[in-house]
CSV table of C-alpha atoms in Angstrom, one decimal:
chain,number,residue,atom,x,y,z
A,947,UNK,CA,28.5,10.1,0.3
A,948,UNK,CA,25.7,10.4,-2.0
A,949,UNK,CA,24.3,13.6,-3.2
A,950,UNK,CA,20.7,14.6,-3.0
A,951,UNK,CA,19.0,17.6,-4.5
A,952,UNK,CA,15.6,18.4,-3.2
A,953,UNK,CA,12.8,20.8,-5.0
A,954,UNK,CA,10.9,22.4,-2.2
A,955,UNK,CA,9.4,25.7,-3.5
A,956,UNK,CA,8.0,26.4,0.4
A,957,UNK,CA,11.0,26.0,2.7
A,958,UNK,CA,11.9,28.2,6.0
A,959,UNK,CA,11.6,30.8,6.8
A,960,UNK,CA,8.3,30.3,4.9
A,961,UNK,CA,5.7,28.5,7.2
A,962,UNK,CA,4.1,26.1,4.8
A,963,UNK,CA,3.1,22.8,5.7
A,964,UNK,CA,4.4,20.8,2.8
A,965,UNK,CA,8.0,21.7,3.6
A,966,UNK,CA,7.8,20.1,7.0
A,967,UNK,CA,8.7,16.8,6.0
A,968,UNK,CA,12.3,18.0,4.3
A,969,UNK,CA,12.8,20.2,7.2
A,970,UNK,CA,12.5,17.5,10.0
A,971,UNK,CA,14.4,15.3,8.0
A,972,UNK,CA,17.4,17.3,7.1
A,973,UNK,CA,19.6,16.7,10.4
A,974,UNK,CA,19.4,12.9,9.7
A,975,UNK,CA,20.1,12.6,5.8
A,976,UNK,CA,24.0,12.6,6.5
A,977,UNK,CA,23.7,10.0,9.2
A,978,UNK,CA,22.4,7.9,6.1
A,979,UNK,CA,25.1,8.6,3.6
A,980,UNK,CA,23.1,11.4,1.8
A,981,UNK,CA,24.3,15.0,1.4
A,982,UNK,CA,21.2,17.0,0.8
A,983,UNK,CA,20.9,20.6,-0.9
A,984,UNK,CA,17.8,22.4,-1.0
A,985,UNK,CA,16.3,24.5,-4.0
A,986,UNK,CA,13.6,26.6,-2.7
A,987,UNK,CA,11.8,30.0,-4.3
A,988,UNK,CA,13.2,33.0,-2.5
A,989,UNK,CA,10.8,34.2,0.6
A,990,UNK,CA,10.2,37.5,-1.1
A,991,UNK,CA,7.9,35.6,-3.5
A,992,UNK,CA,6.1,33.5,-1.0
A,993,UNK,CA,2.5,34.3,-0.6
A,994,UNK,CA,2.7,32.6,3.1
A,995,UNK,CA,3.5,33.7,6.5
A,996,UNK,CA,7.3,34.0,7.1
A,997,UNK,CA,8.7,32.5,10.8
A,998,UNK,CA,12.1,32.9,11.0
A,999,UNK,CA,12.2,30.5,14.0
A,1000,UNK,CA,11.9,27.7,11.7
A,1001,UNK,CA,15.7,28.4,10.6
A,1002,UNK,CA,16.9,27.4,14.1
A,1003,UNK,CA,15.9,23.8,12.9
A,1004,UNK,CA,17.8,23.8,9.6
A,1005,UNK,CA,21.4,22.3,10.0
A,1006,UNK,CA,23.7,25.1,9.2
A,1007,UNK,CA,26.1,23.0,7.0
A,1008,UNK,CA,22.7,22.4,4.7
A,1009,UNK,CA,23.5,24.6,1.3
A,1010,UNK,CA,20.2,26.2,0.2
A,1011,UNK,CA,19.6,27.3,-3.4
A,1012,UNK,CA,17.1,30.1,-4.2
A,1013,UNK,CA,15.5,30.6,-7.3
A,1014,UNK,CA,13.0,33.7,-8.3
A,1015,UNK,CA,9.9,33.8,-9.2
A,1016,UNK,CA,7.1,36.0,-11.1
A,1017,UNK,CA,5.5,38.4,-8.8
A,1018,UNK,CA,2.0,37.3,-8.0
A,1019,UNK,CA,0.2,40.6,-8.5
A,1020,UNK,CA,1.0,40.2,-11.9
A,1021,UNK,CA,0.4,36.6,-12.8
A,1022,UNK,CA,-2.7,36.3,-10.7
A,1023,UNK,CA,-4.6,38.7,-13.2
A,1024,UNK,CA,-4.3,35.3,-15.7
A,1025,UNK,CA,-5.1,33.2,-12.9
A,1026,UNK,CA,-1.5,32.0,-12.4
A,1027,UNK,CA,-0.9,32.6,-8.6
A,1028,UNK,CA,0.7,29.2,-7.5
A,1029,UNK,CA,4.3,29.3,-6.5
A,1030,UNK,CA,5.0,26.6,-8.8
A,1031,UNK,CA,3.7,28.0,-12.0
A,1032,UNK,CA,5.5,31.5,-10.9
A,1033,UNK,CA,8.6,29.9,-10.2
A,1034,UNK,CA,8.6,27.0,-13.2
A,1035,UNK,CA,11.0,28.8,-15.6
A,1036,UNK,CA,13.3,29.9,-12.8
A,1037,UNK,CA,13.7,26.3,-11.4
A,1038,UNK,CA,14.4,25.2,-14.7
A,1039,UNK,CA,17.3,27.7,-15.3
A,1040,UNK,CA,18.8,27.3,-11.7
A,1041,UNK,CA,19.1,23.4,-11.5
A,1042,UNK,CA,20.1,23.1,-15.1
A,1043,UNK,CA,22.9,25.1,-13.9
A,1044,UNK,CA,23.6,22.7,-11.0
A,1045,UNK,CA,23.4,19.7,-12.7
A,1046,UNK,CA,26.0,20.8,-15.5
A,1047,UNK,CA,28.3,22.1,-12.8
A,1048,UNK,CA,28.3,19.1,-10.3
A,1049,UNK,CA,27.0,15.4,-9.9
A,1050,UNK,CA,23.7,14.4,-8.1
A,1051,UNK,CA,22.6,10.8,-7.5
A,1052,UNK,CA,19.0,11.6,-7.3
A,1053,UNK,CA,16.2,14.8,-7.2
A,1054,UNK,CA,13.7,14.9,-4.5
A,1055,UNK,CA,10.4,16.7,-4.7
A,1056,UNK,CA,8.9,17.0,-1.4
A,1057,UNK,CA,6.1,19.6,-2.1
A,1058,UNK,CA,2.4,20.0,-2.7
A,1059,UNK,CA,3.5,22.3,-5.4
A,1060,UNK,CA,2.9,19.5,-7.7
A,1061,UNK,CA,3.2,21.6,-11.1
A,1062,UNK,CA,7.2,21.7,-10.4
A,1063,UNK,CA,7.5,18.0,-10.7
A,1064,UNK,CA,7.3,18.1,-14.5
A,1065,UNK,CA,10.6,19.1,-14.5
A,1066,UNK,CA,11.6,15.4,-13.2
A,1067,UNK,CA,11.0,14.3,-16.7
A,1068,UNK,CA,12.9,16.9,-18.1
A,1069,UNK,CA,16.2,16.8,-16.1
A,1070,UNK,CA,16.3,12.9,-16.2
A,1071,UNK,CA,15.8,13.1,-20.0
A,1072,UNK,CA,18.5,15.8,-20.6
A,1073,UNK,CA,20.9,14.6,-17.9
A,1074,UNK,CA,20.2,11.1,-16.7
A,1075,UNK,CA,19.6,11.7,-13.2
A,1076,UNK,CA,16.5,9.7,-11.6
A,1077,UNK,CA,13.8,11.6,-9.6
A,1078,UNK,CA,11.5,10.6,-6.6
A,1079,UNK,CA,7.9,12.3,-5.6
A,1080,UNK,CA,6.5,12.8,-2.4
A,1081,UNK,CA,2.8,12.5,-2.5
A,1082,UNK,CA,1.7,14.2,0.6
A,1083,UNK,CA,-1.8,14.9,-0.8
A,1084,UNK,CA,-3.3,13.6,-4.1
A,1085,UNK,CA,-2.4,15.6,-7.2
A,1086,UNK,CA,-5.1,15.1,-9.8
A,1087,UNK,CA,-8.0,14.1,-7.8
A,1088,UNK,CA,-11.8,13.8,-8.7
A,1089,UNK,CA,-12.7,14.5,-4.9
A,1090,UNK,CA,-14.1,17.5,-5.5
A,1091,UNK,CA,-16.1,17.0,-9.0
A,1092,UNK,CA,-19.7,16.1,-7.0
A,1093,UNK,CA,-19.4,18.7,-4.3
A,1094,UNK,CA,-21.2,22.1,-4.5
A,1095,UNK,CA,-19.5,25.0,-5.9
A,1096,UNK,CA,-19.1,26.7,-2.6
A,1097,UNK,CA,-16.9,23.5,-1.0
A,1098,UNK,CA,-14.7,23.8,-3.9
A,1099,UNK,CA,-10.8,25.2,-3.7
A,1100,UNK,CA,-10.5,28.8,-5.3
A,1101,UNK,CA,-9.8,28.4,-9.1
A,1102,UNK,CA,-10.8,24.9,-9.2
A,1103,UNK,CA,-11.8,24.9,-12.7
A,1104,UNK,CA,-8.3,25.8,-13.9
A,1105,UNK,CA,-6.6,23.8,-11.6
A,1106,UNK,CA,-8.7,20.6,-12.4
A,1107,UNK,CA,-7.8,20.4,-16.0
A,1108,UNK,CA,-4.3,21.6,-15.6
A,1109,UNK,CA,-3.5,19.1,-12.8
A,1110,UNK,CA,-5.1,16.7,-15.3
A,1111,UNK,CA,-2.5,17.5,-18.1
A,1112,UNK,CA,0.5,17.8,-15.9
A,1113,UNK,CA,0.3,15.0,-13.9
A,1114,UNK,CA,1.0,12.1,-16.3
A,1115,UNK,CA,4.2,14.1,-17.5
A,1116,UNK,CA,5.4,13.6,-14.0
A,1117,UNK,CA,4.3,10.5,-13.2
A,1118,UNK,CA,4.9,8.4,-16.0
A,1119,UNK,CA,8.4,8.8,-15.8
A,1120,UNK,CA,9.1,9.0,-12.0
A,1121,UNK,CA,11.7,6.6,-10.5
A,1122,UNK,CA,10.4,6.2,-6.8
A,1123,UNK,CA,7.3,7.4,-5.0
A,1124,UNK,CA,7.1,8.1,-1.2
A,1125,UNK,CA,3.6,8.9,0.2
A,1126,UNK,CA,1.7,9.4,3.4
A,1127,UNK,CA,-0.9,7.1,2.2
A,1128,UNK,CA,-1.0,3.6,0.7
A,1129,UNK,CA,-3.9,4.5,-1.2
A,1130,UNK,CA,-2.1,7.4,-2.9
A,1131,UNK,CA,0.5,4.9,-4.3
A,1132,UNK,CA,-2.1,2.1,-5.2
A,1133,UNK,CA,-3.9,4.8,-7.2
A,1134,UNK,CA,-1.1,5.9,-9.1
A,1135,UNK,CA,0.2,2.9,-10.1
A,1136,UNK,CA,-3.1,1.6,-11.2
A,1137,UNK,CA,-3.3,4.6,-13.1
A,1138,UNK,CA,0.2,4.5,-14.8
A,1139,UNK,CA,1.2,1.0,-15.8
A,1140,UNK,CA,4.6,2.5,-16.5
A,1141,UNK,CA,5.5,2.9,-12.7
A,1142,UNK,CA,3.8,-0.1,-11.2
A,1143,UNK,CA,7.1,-1.7,-10.5
A,1144,UNK,CA,9.2,1.2,-9.3
A,1145,UNK,CA,10.2,1.6,-5.8
A,1146,UNK,CA,7.5,2.9,-3.3
A,1147,UNK,CA,7.2,3.3,0.1
A,1148,UNK,CA,4.3,4.8,2.6
A,1149,UNK,CA,6.1,7.3,5.1
A,1150,UNK,CA,4.4,9.3,7.6
A,1151,UNK,CA,5.8,12.9,8.6
A,1152,UNK,CA,7.2,12.0,11.6
A,1153,UNK,CA,7.6,13.7,15.4
A,1154,UNK,CA,10.4,16.0,15.6
A,1155,UNK,CA,11.4,16.8,19.2
A,1156,UNK,CA,13.7,19.6,18.8
A,1157,UNK,CA,10.5,21.8,17.6
A,1158,UNK,CA,9.2,21.7,21.1
A,1159,UNK,CA,12.1,22.8,22.8
A,1160,UNK,CA,12.1,26.0,20.1
A,1161,UNK,CA,8.6,26.7,21.1
A,1162,UNK,CA,9.2,26.6,24.8
A,1163,UNK,CA,12.2,28.7,24.4
A,1164,UNK,CA,10.3,31.3,22.3
A,1165,UNK,CA,7.1,31.5,23.9
A,1166,UNK,CA,7.0,35.1,25.2
A,1167,UNK,CA,7.1,36.2,21.6
A,1168,UNK,CA,3.6,34.7,21.0
A,1169,UNK,CA,0.4,36.3,21.7
A,1170,UNK,CA,-2.0,34.3,24.0
A,1171,UNK,CA,-5.0,33.3,22.3
A,1172,UNK,CA,-6.9,31.1,24.7
A,1173,UNK,CA,-9.1,32.5,27.5
A,1174,UNK,CA,-7.6,31.6,31.1
A,1175,UNK,CA,-11.0,31.0,32.9
A,1176,UNK,CA,-11.9,28.4,30.7
A,1177,UNK,CA,-11.2,24.5,30.0
A,1178,UNK,CA,-9.8,25.0,26.6
A,1179,UNK,CA,-10.0,22.6,24.0
A,1180,UNK,CA,-7.6,23.6,20.9
A,1181,UNK,CA,-7.7,22.2,17.2
A,1182,UNK,CA,-5.1,24.3,14.9
A,1183,UNK,CA,-5.2,23.4,11.2
A,1184,UNK,CA,-7.1,23.8,8.1
A,1185,UNK,CA,-10.9,23.6,8.3
A,1186,UNK,CA,-13.6,22.8,5.6
A,1187,UNK,CA,-16.5,21.2,5.1
A,1188,UNK,CA,-15.0,17.8,4.6
A,1189,UNK,CA,-14.3,17.7,8.6
A,1190,UNK,CA,-17.7,18.6,9.4
A,1191,UNK,CA,-18.5,14.7,10.0
A,1192,UNK,CA,-16.0,14.6,12.5
A,1193,UNK,CA,-16.9,17.7,14.1
A,1194,UNK,CA,-20.5,17.2,14.4
A,1195,UNK,CA,-20.8,14.4,17.3
A,1196,UNK,CA,-18.8,16.9,19.4
A,1197,UNK,CA,-21.1,19.6,18.6
A,1198,UNK,CA,-23.9,17.5,19.2
A,1199,UNK,CA,-23.0,16.3,22.7
A,1200,UNK,CA,-22.6,20.0,23.5
A,1201,UNK,CA,-25.9,20.7,22.0
A,1202,UNK,CA,-27.8,18.2,24.3
A,1203,UNK,CA,-25.7,18.8,27.4
A,1204,UNK,CA,-26.6,22.7,27.0
A,1205,UNK,CA,-30.2,21.9,26.4
A,1206,UNK,CA,-30.3,19.8,29.5
A,1207,UNK,CA,-28.8,22.8,31.4
A,1208,UNK,CA,-25.7,20.9,31.8
A,1209,UNK,CA,-24.2,24.2,33.4
A,1210,UNK,CA,-20.7,22.6,33.6
A,1211,UNK,CA,-20.4,22.5,30.0
A,1212,UNK,CA,-20.1,26.3,29.8
A,1213,UNK,CA,-16.6,26.3,31.5
A,1214,UNK,CA,-15.5,24.9,28.2
A,1215,UNK,CA,-14.1,26.8,25.2
A,1216,UNK,CA,-13.4,25.1,21.9
A,1217,UNK,CA,-10.8,26.7,19.7
A,1218,UNK,CA,-10.4,26.3,15.7
A,1219,UNK,CA,-7.4,28.2,14.8
A,1220,UNK,CA,-6.1,28.8,11.1
A,1221,UNK,CA,-8.8,27.2,9.3
A,1222,UNK,CA,-8.1,29.2,6.0
A,1223,UNK,CA,-5.6,29.4,3.8
A,1224,UNK,CA,-6.8,32.6,2.5
A,1225,UNK,CA,-4.3,35.5,3.5
A,1226,UNK,CA,-5.1,37.0,7.2
A,1227,UNK,CA,-8.3,38.6,7.5
A,1228,UNK,CA,-10.1,37.5,4.3
A,1229,UNK,CA,-10.5,33.8,5.3
A,1230,UNK,CA,-14.2,32.6,5.5
A,1231,UNK,CA,-15.3,30.5,8.5
A,1232,UNK,CA,-16.0,26.9,7.9
A,1233,UNK,CA,-16.4,25.7,11.7
A,1234,UNK,CA,-18.5,28.6,13.2
A,1235,UNK,CA,-21.4,28.1,10.9
A,1236,UNK,CA,-21.6,24.2,11.8
A,1237,UNK,CA,-21.3,25.5,15.6
A,1238,UNK,CA,-24.5,28.0,14.9
A,1239,UNK,CA,-26.0,25.3,13.3
A,1240,UNK,CA,-25.9,23.4,16.5
A,1241,UNK,CA,-26.5,26.3,18.8
A,1242,UNK,CA,-23.1,25.8,20.6
A,1243,UNK,CA,-21.7,29.1,18.8
A,1244,UNK,CA,-21.0,30.4,22.5
A,1245,UNK,CA,-18.4,27.5,23.2
A,1246,UNK,CA,-16.6,27.8,20.0
A,1247,UNK,CA,-13.8,30.3,18.7
A,1248,UNK,CA,-12.9,30.1,15.1
A,1249,UNK,CA,-10.0,32.0,14.2
A,1250,UNK,CA,-9.7,31.6,10.2
A,1251,UNK,CA,-6.0,33.4,10.2
A,1252,UNK,CA,-3.0,31.1,10.3
A,1253,UNK,CA,-0.3,31.6,12.9
A,1254,UNK,CA,3.0,30.4,12.6
A,1255,UNK,CA,4.6,26.9,13.2
A,1256,UNK,CA,6.2,27.6,16.8
A,1257,UNK,CA,2.8,29.9,17.9
A,1258,UNK,CA,0.7,26.6,17.0
A,1259,UNK,CA,3.2,24.5,19.3
A,1260,UNK,CA,2.9,27.1,22.2
A,1261,UNK,CA,-0.9,27.3,21.5
A,1262,UNK,CA,-1.0,23.7,21.7
A,1263,UNK,CA,1.1,23.6,25.0
A,1264,UNK,CA,-1.0,26.2,26.7
A,1265,UNK,CA,-4.3,24.1,26.1
A,1266,UNK,CA,-5.9,21.8,28.6
A,1267,UNK,CA,-6.8,19.4,25.8
A,1268,UNK,CA,-6.5,19.0,22.1
A,1269,UNK,CA,-9.0,18.1,19.5
A,1270,UNK,CA,-7.9,16.8,16.1
A,1271,UNK,CA,-10.7,16.1,13.4
A,1272,UNK,CA,-10.1,14.4,10.2
A,1273,UNK,CA,-11.6,14.8,6.8
A,1274,UNK,CA,-14.1,12.6,5.1
A,1275,UNK,CA,-11.9,11.7,2.4
A,1276,UNK,CA,-10.9,8.1,3.2
A,1277,UNK,CA,-7.5,8.8,1.8
A,1278,UNK,CA,-6.5,12.0,3.8
A,1279,UNK,CA,-3.8,11.2,6.3
A,1280,UNK,CA,-3.4,13.9,9.5
A,1281,UNK,CA,0.4,14.8,9.2
A,1282,UNK,CA,-0.4,17.2,12.2
A,1283,UNK,CA,-1.0,14.6,14.4
A,1284,UNK,CA,2.9,14.5,15.8
A,1285,UNK,CA,3.0,17.8,17.2
A,1286,UNK,CA,-0.4,17.3,19.0
A,1287,UNK,CA,1.5,13.9,20.5
A,1288,UNK,CA,4.7,15.8,21.3
A,1289,UNK,CA,2.5,18.1,23.5
A,1290,UNK,CA,1.7,15.0,26.1
A,1291,UNK,CA,-1.8,16.7,26.4
A,1292,UNK,CA,-5.0,15.0,26.5
A,1293,UNK,CA,-6.4,14.0,23.0
A,1294,UNK,CA,-9.5,13.7,21.5
A,1295,UNK,CA,-9.3,12.6,17.9
A,1296,UNK,CA,-12.2,11.6,15.1
A,1297,UNK,CA,-11.6,10.2,11.9
A,1298,UNK,CA,-12.6,8.7,8.9
A,1299,UNK,CA,-12.6,5.1,9.9
A,1300,UNK,CA,-10.4,4.0,6.9
A,1301,UNK,CA,-7.7,7.1,8.0
A,1302,UNK,CA,-4.5,5.3,9.0
A,1303,UNK,CA,-4.1,8.1,11.7
A,1304,UNK,CA,-6.4,6.1,13.7
A,1305,UNK,CA,-4.0,3.1,14.2
A,1306,UNK,CA,-1.0,5.4,14.3
A,1307,UNK,CA,-2.6,7.0,17.4
A,1308,UNK,CA,-3.9,3.8,19.2
A,1309,UNK,CA,-0.3,2.3,18.4
A,1310,UNK,CA,1.1,5.3,20.5
A,1311,UNK,CA,-1.2,4.7,23.2
A,1312,UNK,CA,-4.0,7.6,22.9
A,1313,UNK,CA,-7.3,6.3,24.4
A,1314,UNK,CA,-9.7,8.5,23.1
A,1315,UNK,CA,-9.3,8.2,19.2
A,1316,UNK,CA,-12.4,7.1,17.4
A,1317,UNK,CA,-14.2,7.2,13.9
A,1318,UNK,CA,-17.1,9.2,13.4
A,1319,UNK,CA,-19.2,6.5,12.1
A,1320,UNK,CA,-18.8,4.6,15.6
A,1321,UNK,CA,-18.5,7.2,18.3
A,1322,UNK,CA,-20.9,7.5,21.0
A,1323,UNK,CA,-22.2,10.2,23.0
A,1324,UNK,CA,-20.8,8.4,26.1
A,1325,UNK,CA,-17.0,8.5,24.5
A,1326,UNK,CA,-17.2,12.3,24.5
A,1327,UNK,CA,-19.0,12.8,27.5
A,1328,UNK,CA,-16.7,10.6,29.4
A,1329,UNK,CA,-13.6,12.6,28.0
A,1330,UNK,CA,-15.4,16.0,29.0
A,1331,UNK,CA,-15.8,14.7,32.3
A,1332,UNK,CA,-12.5,14.0,32.8
A,1333,UNK,CA,-11.0,17.2,31.7
A,1334,UNK,CA,-13.8,18.8,34.1
A,1335,UNK,CA,-13.2,16.8,37.2
A,1336,UNK,CA,-8.9,16.9,36.5
A,1337,UNK,CA,-8.7,13.0,36.1
A,1338,UNK,CA,-6.8,13.2,32.8
A,1339,UNK,CA,-3.4,11.6,33.5
A,1340,UNK,CA,-0.1,12.5,31.5
A,1341,UNK,CA,-0.2,10.0,28.7
A,1342,UNK,CA,2.7,7.3,28.6
A,1343,UNK,CA,3.4,6.5,25.1
A,1344,UNK,CA,4.8,3.1,23.7
A,1345,UNK,CA,8.7,4.2,23.7
A,1346,UNK,CA,9.2,1.7,20.7
A,1347,UNK,CA,6.3,3.2,18.7
A,1348,UNK,CA,7.6,6.8,19.8
A,1349,UNK,CA,10.7,5.8,18.0
A,1350,UNK,CA,9.2,4.0,15.1
A,1351,UNK,CA,7.4,7.7,14.3
A,1352,UNK,CA,10.0,9.5,14.9
A,1353,UNK,CA,11.4,12.3,12.2
A,1354,UNK,CA,14.9,10.3,12.6
A,1355,UNK,CA,13.4,6.9,11.6
A,1356,UNK,CA,11.2,8.3,8.8
A,1357,UNK,CA,14.6,9.9,7.4
A,1358,UNK,CA,16.0,6.7,7.4
A,1359,UNK,CA,13.1,5.1,5.7
A,1360,UNK,CA,13.1,7.8,2.8
A,1361,UNK,CA,17.1,7.4,2.4
A,1362,UNK,CA,16.0,3.4,2.3
A,1363,UNK,CA,13.9,4.3,-0.5
A,1364,UNK,CA,16.6,6.6,-2.2
A,1365,UNK,CA,19.0,4.0,-2.2
A,1366,UNK,CA,16.5,1.4,-3.9
A,1367,UNK,CA,15.8,3.9,-6.5
A,1368,UNK,CA,19.5,4.5,-7.4
A,1369,UNK,CA,21.0,1.0,-7.5
A,1370,UNK,CA,22.3,0.0,-10.5
A,1371,UNK,CA,21.6,3.1,-12.1
A,1372,UNK,CA,25.1,5.0,-10.9
């Protein structure tokens, strides 16, 4: 059995999107001859919501190591609020001890807290252990450079410059890349010729069936957020101006229908939940301003506060239909699509034409998936009319494709990449 040390600063019970790949893969690594251990930041230092139910999906035999971090209320005064920077020194000390005490075949960074990845180069030089980085998002990116200041993430000036300096340290020495997007790998190999021949693989997040069972079993624990008397169409996930192109076609159809006195449209409520990464109660709406611009805010509810992962799944199950808007960034891949697919609810999805999510959903057998450049008013009206008339049938997804994009298969694909990296290095 080969030994894998996973670096994931956020990990259950912390409710963070970037730990989901690891969490969903852990039950299947051993079956692929990899014994995995995780090094996380102790949840008491995390600045994310805690969801104890997440622990139910983590195999009890998995060894979890916890590291400390500097307290955020102290470091944020210096502009250093990210958990990766606050935990960097503690990670180096903890993992140094682990690597001295026992043999590991590979280190796997699976996180969007990218600064911690620079330790891979250090551990490789000191201990001779190869490492793989999972690119769930771009690390250093020019995407926001031409965007108005109001659309840039908090502390963008600092993070842009820090990432520009740190990314080469990690990338020039990395032994393997996993990514949710082909484009991320292509861009990195162009930028860093040193890694053009290393093993790499595009592996999306997978569909993890046990999560739906956990959500259903604990449904009574969660507040119900939807209006019982409405036809509720739900999106749960981050918002942002980059999603306006995907949401605009829907709001335009609503506006035209309401102006033409289509009273039936008043039966619908469109929910956008968990749209801000800011602490609860401090998020700025990014969808409601667009709804007001179209005059459809009476049919739209935006809740900026994030909800727990299983509260999300339970709410998706309670919806009449689901809406998935994508980013205008062509490299963006919506990893959130798999929980939506597991619900077996009617789905309306609108993405950038270049998004890989379109082909994945079409492979599954989702009928109403479009790009925002070619979608028509008729496409949306037909979807809404079927909901209104109760004509939507339960989707029948392609069984082979369901297996292709399962968490089990995605774990197998990761292990295949791991094997490629360590071959000849033992």
